[in-house]
């Protein structure tokens, strides 16, 4: 039976986890690979590393990260940030990453998605979309786009795609861009709500549902997870995976607790049971 | 339950874990497993996982090293015809066949498992190694399910299977899959485990010392490492 996924996300700057963590028992809480290995042991189904290093040697940084992670992490992992070309992706995949996530580079040059899919297969290509609601949208499950002003819509969408870490609007609608991205070769959408990100007040459920219904590939919901019920809501809205950072980094909840709550809600998920080699 | 308690396990990290898990041959060396390098697949990930499972793993196309191995792994991703062609062109198909005839255990992973079979329909079709009888055909998922099949899928073990791949794992154990094609073994006795993606499909096989996993044990966390360890243990029991 196909199982839905819980994915911890690690933001990495110059080889260090950006937000501090209060994980007990880590020798180095700032080391992304040690944290990732812990999440693997704890039951994470997959991991995402987003590199935000803003220097010219970013490619070396992400290749080294992929190489070290491949030594210690035995679940699939994605690397995003700094992938701008087929060569960048090749280096990261050769080092042991399973997938690459592209965001700004794909908005700037959508053909990149096709080039990546032709070379590595669509299963390697994750399109990361940062979306923000136009005035009048809310993130609750019961919101519908009925009473929005036509003039506020972007390409007919209630959500606009942003790049540069959510600072720069693109004039592209999130639903339209997701559709185009998948047509061009993306095998998965990593969908982050800029309105939800960092709030711990829940995912953007209407956005998640709209994208999941629009594309025939899995959608990873991201941005806003604060409780375990938030994870359940996103998966019930059509997401194939729920991504979260702070609730896991700060040990608010363990992966095991998240899995248990999702299973209790009747959603098939990989159970966490104590296993040893 | 705190994260620290949940996370306590041998796969957490660290060199000490590797030593604890080491599978030693009578001469004291670790069991030597070669990941046959025919230019296809995530060889590095498989190598690292075998090492974590207790083996001394090497990725190589060197014939001498392959002939000295206690066990062989054939991994691979991508299209069947391309994989079969590379295996043939490098001459590694003959070496693998020779070693299997000598009784050396072999594990095929993902495309590597498909290549164990007679032939595949993929992209015009191609011949495989013919070590296991049966064809490889496209998955037939139920309406609404997508190809490739990507993700964690829980499996059911064949009743009474004695395959080392089972490694004591219970029904419902989940493994990570990425594939569009699947083997259709002619002999039902070769089937070790089935997954379900709209309909059942074969995801692990064993026939004598030839084994195959359609899933990726190297990406299936501790349970996947246990499958690899189960295979490595059979290599230890087969002195060459």
Short mmCIF file of N, CA and C in Angstrom, two decimals, chain A residues 110-186:
data_model
loop_
_atom_site.label_atom_id
_atom_site.label_comp_id
_atom_site.label_asym_id
_atom_site.label_seq_id
_atom_site.Cartn_x
_atom_site.Cartn_y
_atom_site.Cartn_z
N UNK A 110 12.42 28.31 -17.39
CA UNK A 110 11.61 27.09 -17.19
C UNK A 110 12.14 25.86 -17.94
N UNK A 111 12.91 26.07 -19.02
CA UNK A 111 13.45 24.92 -19.77
C UNK A 111 14.36 24.05 -18.90
N UNK A 112 14.88 24.65 -17.82
CA UNK A 112 15.75 23.89 -16.92
C UNK A 112 15.05 22.61 -16.44
N UNK A 113 13.73 22.71 -16.20
CA UNK A 113 12.99 21.54 -15.71
C UNK A 113 13.04 20.40 -16.74
N UNK A 114 12.88 20.76 -18.01
CA UNK A 114 12.91 19.75 -19.07
C UNK A 114 14.30 19.15 -19.20
N UNK A 115 15.31 20.01 -19.13
CA UNK A 115 16.69 19.52 -19.23
C UNK A 115 16.99 18.53 -18.10
N UNK A 116 16.55 18.87 -16.91
CA UNK A 116 16.80 17.98 -15.76
C UNK A 116 16.05 16.66 -15.92
N UNK A 117 14.79 16.74 -16.35
CA UNK A 117 13.97 15.53 -16.49
C UNK A 117 14.53 14.64 -17.59
N UNK A 118 14.98 15.24 -18.70
CA UNK A 118 15.53 14.44 -19.80
C UNK A 118 16.79 13.71 -19.35
N UNK A 119 17.58 14.36 -18.52
CA UNK A 119 18.86 13.77 -18.12
C UNK A 119 18.70 12.76 -16.99
N UNK A 120 17.86 13.11 -15.99
CA UNK A 120 17.84 12.29 -14.77
C UNK A 120 16.51 11.58 -14.52
N UNK A 121 15.49 11.91 -15.30
CA UNK A 121 14.16 11.36 -15.05
C UNK A 121 13.36 12.30 -14.15
N UNK A 122 12.04 12.32 -14.37
CA UNK A 122 11.20 13.25 -13.61
C UNK A 122 11.23 12.96 -12.11
N UNK A 123 11.53 11.70 -11.73
CA UNK A 123 11.51 11.36 -10.31
C UNK A 123 12.61 12.07 -9.53
N UNK A 124 13.59 12.63 -10.24
CA UNK A 124 14.70 13.36 -9.59
C UNK A 124 14.41 14.85 -9.47
N UNK A 125 13.34 15.33 -10.12
CA UNK A 125 13.16 16.77 -10.28
C UNK A 125 12.01 17.28 -9.41
N UNK A 126 12.34 18.07 -8.41
CA UNK A 126 11.34 18.68 -7.53
C UNK A 126 11.26 20.17 -7.85
N UNK A 127 10.05 20.65 -8.16
CA UNK A 127 9.86 22.08 -8.36
C UNK A 127 9.39 22.69 -7.05
N UNK A 128 10.24 23.55 -6.47
CA UNK A 128 9.87 24.24 -5.23
C UNK A 128 9.17 25.54 -5.60
N UNK A 129 7.97 25.72 -5.06
CA UNK A 129 7.17 26.92 -5.33
C UNK A 129 6.90 27.64 -4.02
N UNK A 130 7.29 28.90 -3.94
CA UNK A 130 6.94 29.74 -2.79
C UNK A 130 5.76 30.61 -3.21
N UNK A 131 4.61 30.44 -2.55
CA UNK A 131 3.40 31.13 -2.98
C UNK A 131 2.83 32.00 -1.85
N UNK A 132 2.23 33.10 -2.26
CA UNK A 132 1.64 34.03 -1.30
C UNK A 132 0.23 34.36 -1.78
N UNK A 133 -0.74 34.39 -0.88
CA UNK A 133 -2.12 34.68 -1.26
C UNK A 133 -2.32 36.16 -1.59
N UNK A 134 -3.19 36.44 -2.59
CA UNK A 134 -3.54 37.84 -2.88
C UNK A 134 -4.49 38.32 -1.77
N UNK A 135 -4.73 39.65 -1.66
CA UNK A 135 -5.62 40.14 -0.60
C UNK A 135 -6.97 39.43 -0.65
N UNK A 136 -7.44 39.00 0.53
CA UNK A 136 -8.75 38.34 0.60
C UNK A 136 -8.65 36.84 0.81
N UNK A 137 -7.46 36.27 0.58
CA UNK A 137 -7.33 34.83 0.82
C UNK A 137 -7.05 34.57 2.30
N UNK A 138 -7.47 33.43 2.75
CA UNK A 138 -7.09 32.97 4.09
C UNK A 138 -6.65 31.52 3.96
N UNK A 139 -6.07 30.99 5.04
CA UNK A 139 -5.49 29.66 4.94
C UNK A 139 -6.38 28.56 5.49
N UNK A 140 -7.59 28.91 5.94
CA UNK A 140 -8.48 27.91 6.53
C UNK A 140 -9.06 26.97 5.49
N UNK A 141 -9.42 25.78 5.94
CA UNK A 141 -9.91 24.74 5.03
C UNK A 141 -11.21 25.15 4.35
N UNK A 142 -12.00 26.04 4.99
CA UNK A 142 -13.33 26.35 4.47
C UNK A 142 -13.33 27.54 3.52
N UNK A 143 -12.13 28.14 3.28
CA UNK A 143 -12.09 29.31 2.41
C UNK A 143 -12.27 28.93 0.95
N UNK A 144 -13.04 29.74 0.21
CA UNK A 144 -13.21 29.50 -1.22
C UNK A 144 -12.96 30.82 -1.96
N UNK A 145 -12.46 30.75 -3.19
CA UNK A 145 -12.05 31.97 -3.87
C UNK A 145 -13.19 32.80 -4.44
N UNK A 146 -14.41 32.60 -3.96
CA UNK A 146 -15.58 33.22 -4.58
C UNK A 146 -15.56 34.74 -4.55
N UNK A 147 -15.20 35.33 -3.40
CA UNK A 147 -15.39 36.77 -3.26
C UNK A 147 -14.09 37.57 -3.39
N UNK A 148 -13.18 37.07 -4.24
CA UNK A 148 -11.97 37.85 -4.49
C UNK A 148 -12.21 38.84 -5.61
N UNK A 149 -11.49 39.96 -5.56
CA UNK A 149 -11.59 40.91 -6.65
C UNK A 149 -10.80 40.38 -7.84
N UNK A 150 -11.43 40.41 -9.00
CA UNK A 150 -10.80 39.93 -10.22
C UNK A 150 -9.43 40.57 -10.42
N UNK A 151 -9.34 41.86 -10.09
CA UNK A 151 -8.11 42.62 -10.33
C UNK A 151 -6.95 42.13 -9.46
N UNK A 152 -7.29 41.45 -8.35
CA UNK A 152 -6.23 40.98 -7.45
C UNK A 152 -5.61 39.67 -7.92
N UNK A 153 -6.33 38.94 -8.78
CA UNK A 153 -5.85 37.63 -9.19
C UNK A 153 -4.58 37.74 -10.04
N UNK A 154 -3.74 36.71 -9.94
CA UNK A 154 -2.51 36.67 -10.72
C UNK A 154 -2.61 35.48 -11.67
N UNK A 155 -2.63 35.74 -12.96
CA UNK A 155 -2.88 34.68 -13.96
C UNK A 155 -4.15 33.90 -13.59
N UNK A 156 -5.13 34.59 -13.04
CA UNK A 156 -6.39 33.95 -12.64
C UNK A 156 -6.31 33.22 -11.31
N UNK A 157 -5.15 33.28 -10.66
CA UNK A 157 -4.94 32.53 -9.42
C UNK A 157 -5.05 33.44 -8.20
N UNK A 158 -5.54 32.90 -7.09
CA UNK A 158 -5.51 33.64 -5.83
C UNK A 158 -4.14 33.61 -5.15
N UNK A 159 -3.16 32.92 -5.73
CA UNK A 159 -1.82 32.85 -5.12
C UNK A 159 -0.76 33.21 -6.14
N UNK A 160 0.20 34.03 -5.72
CA UNK A 160 1.27 34.45 -6.63
C UNK A 160 2.58 33.76 -6.24
N UNK A 161 3.37 33.42 -7.24
CA UNK A 161 4.68 32.81 -7.00
C UNK A 161 5.70 33.92 -6.67
N UNK A 162 6.47 33.68 -5.61
CA UNK A 162 7.55 34.59 -5.23
C UNK A 162 8.89 33.86 -5.34
N UNK A 163 9.95 34.62 -5.61
CA UNK A 163 11.29 34.04 -5.61
C UNK A 163 12.20 34.86 -4.70
N UNK A 164 13.45 34.49 -4.68
CA UNK A 164 14.44 35.17 -3.84
C UNK A 164 14.02 35.10 -2.37
N UNK A 165 13.73 33.89 -1.92
CA UNK A 165 13.37 33.69 -0.53
C UNK A 165 12.08 34.39 -0.15
N UNK A 166 11.16 34.54 -1.13
CA UNK A 166 9.87 35.14 -0.84
C UNK A 166 9.86 36.65 -0.91
N UNK A 167 10.96 37.25 -1.38
CA UNK A 167 11.04 38.71 -1.42
C UNK A 167 10.56 39.29 -2.74
N UNK A 168 10.65 38.53 -3.84
CA UNK A 168 10.37 39.12 -5.14
C UNK A 168 9.18 38.45 -5.81
N UNK A 169 8.10 39.23 -6.09
CA UNK A 169 6.95 38.67 -6.81
C UNK A 169 7.31 38.40 -8.27
N UNK A 170 6.66 37.44 -8.87
CA UNK A 170 7.02 37.06 -10.24
C UNK A 170 5.93 37.35 -11.27
N UNK A 171 4.72 37.67 -10.78
CA UNK A 171 3.62 37.84 -11.73
C UNK A 171 3.07 36.53 -12.25
N UNK A 172 3.53 35.42 -11.66
CA UNK A 172 3.03 34.11 -12.08
C UNK A 172 2.06 33.57 -11.02
N UNK A 173 0.97 33.01 -11.48
CA UNK A 173 0.04 32.37 -10.57
C UNK A 173 0.58 31.01 -10.15
N UNK A 174 0.34 30.65 -8.90
CA UNK A 174 0.92 29.41 -8.38
C UNK A 174 0.35 28.18 -9.09
N UNK A 175 -0.96 28.18 -9.35
CA UNK A 175 -1.56 27.01 -9.99
C UNK A 175 -1.05 26.88 -11.42
N UNK A 176 -1.01 28.01 -12.12
CA UNK A 176 -0.55 27.99 -13.51
C UNK A 176 0.90 27.54 -13.59
N UNK A 177 1.72 28.04 -12.68
CA UNK A 177 3.14 27.69 -12.69
C UNK A 177 3.35 26.21 -12.32
N UNK A 178 2.58 25.71 -11.39
CA UNK A 178 2.69 24.30 -11.02
C UNK A 178 2.35 23.42 -12.22
N UNK A 179 1.26 23.79 -12.92
CA UNK A 179 0.86 23.02 -14.11
C UNK A 179 1.97 23.04 -15.17
N UNK A 180 2.48 24.24 -15.42
CA UNK A 180 3.53 24.36 -16.45
C UNK A 180 4.78 23.57 -16.03
N UNK A 181 5.12 23.69 -14.75
CA UNK A 181 6.32 23.01 -14.25
C UNK A 181 6.24 21.51 -14.44
N UNK A 182 5.08 20.95 -14.17
CA UNK A 182 4.91 19.50 -14.32
C UNK A 182 4.93 19.11 -15.79
N UNK A 183 4.30 19.95 -16.64
CA UNK A 183 4.35 19.66 -18.08
C UNK A 183 5.78 19.68 -18.59
N UNK A 184 6.59 20.53 -17.99
CA UNK A 184 7.98 20.65 -18.45
C UNK A 184 8.89 19.57 -17.86
N UNK A 185 8.43 18.86 -16.82
CA UNK A 185 9.27 17.76 -16.34
C UNK A 185 9.39 17.60 -14.84
N UNK A 186 8.79 18.48 -14.04
CA UNK A 186 8.87 18.31 -12.59
C UNK A 186 8.10 17.06 -12.18
#
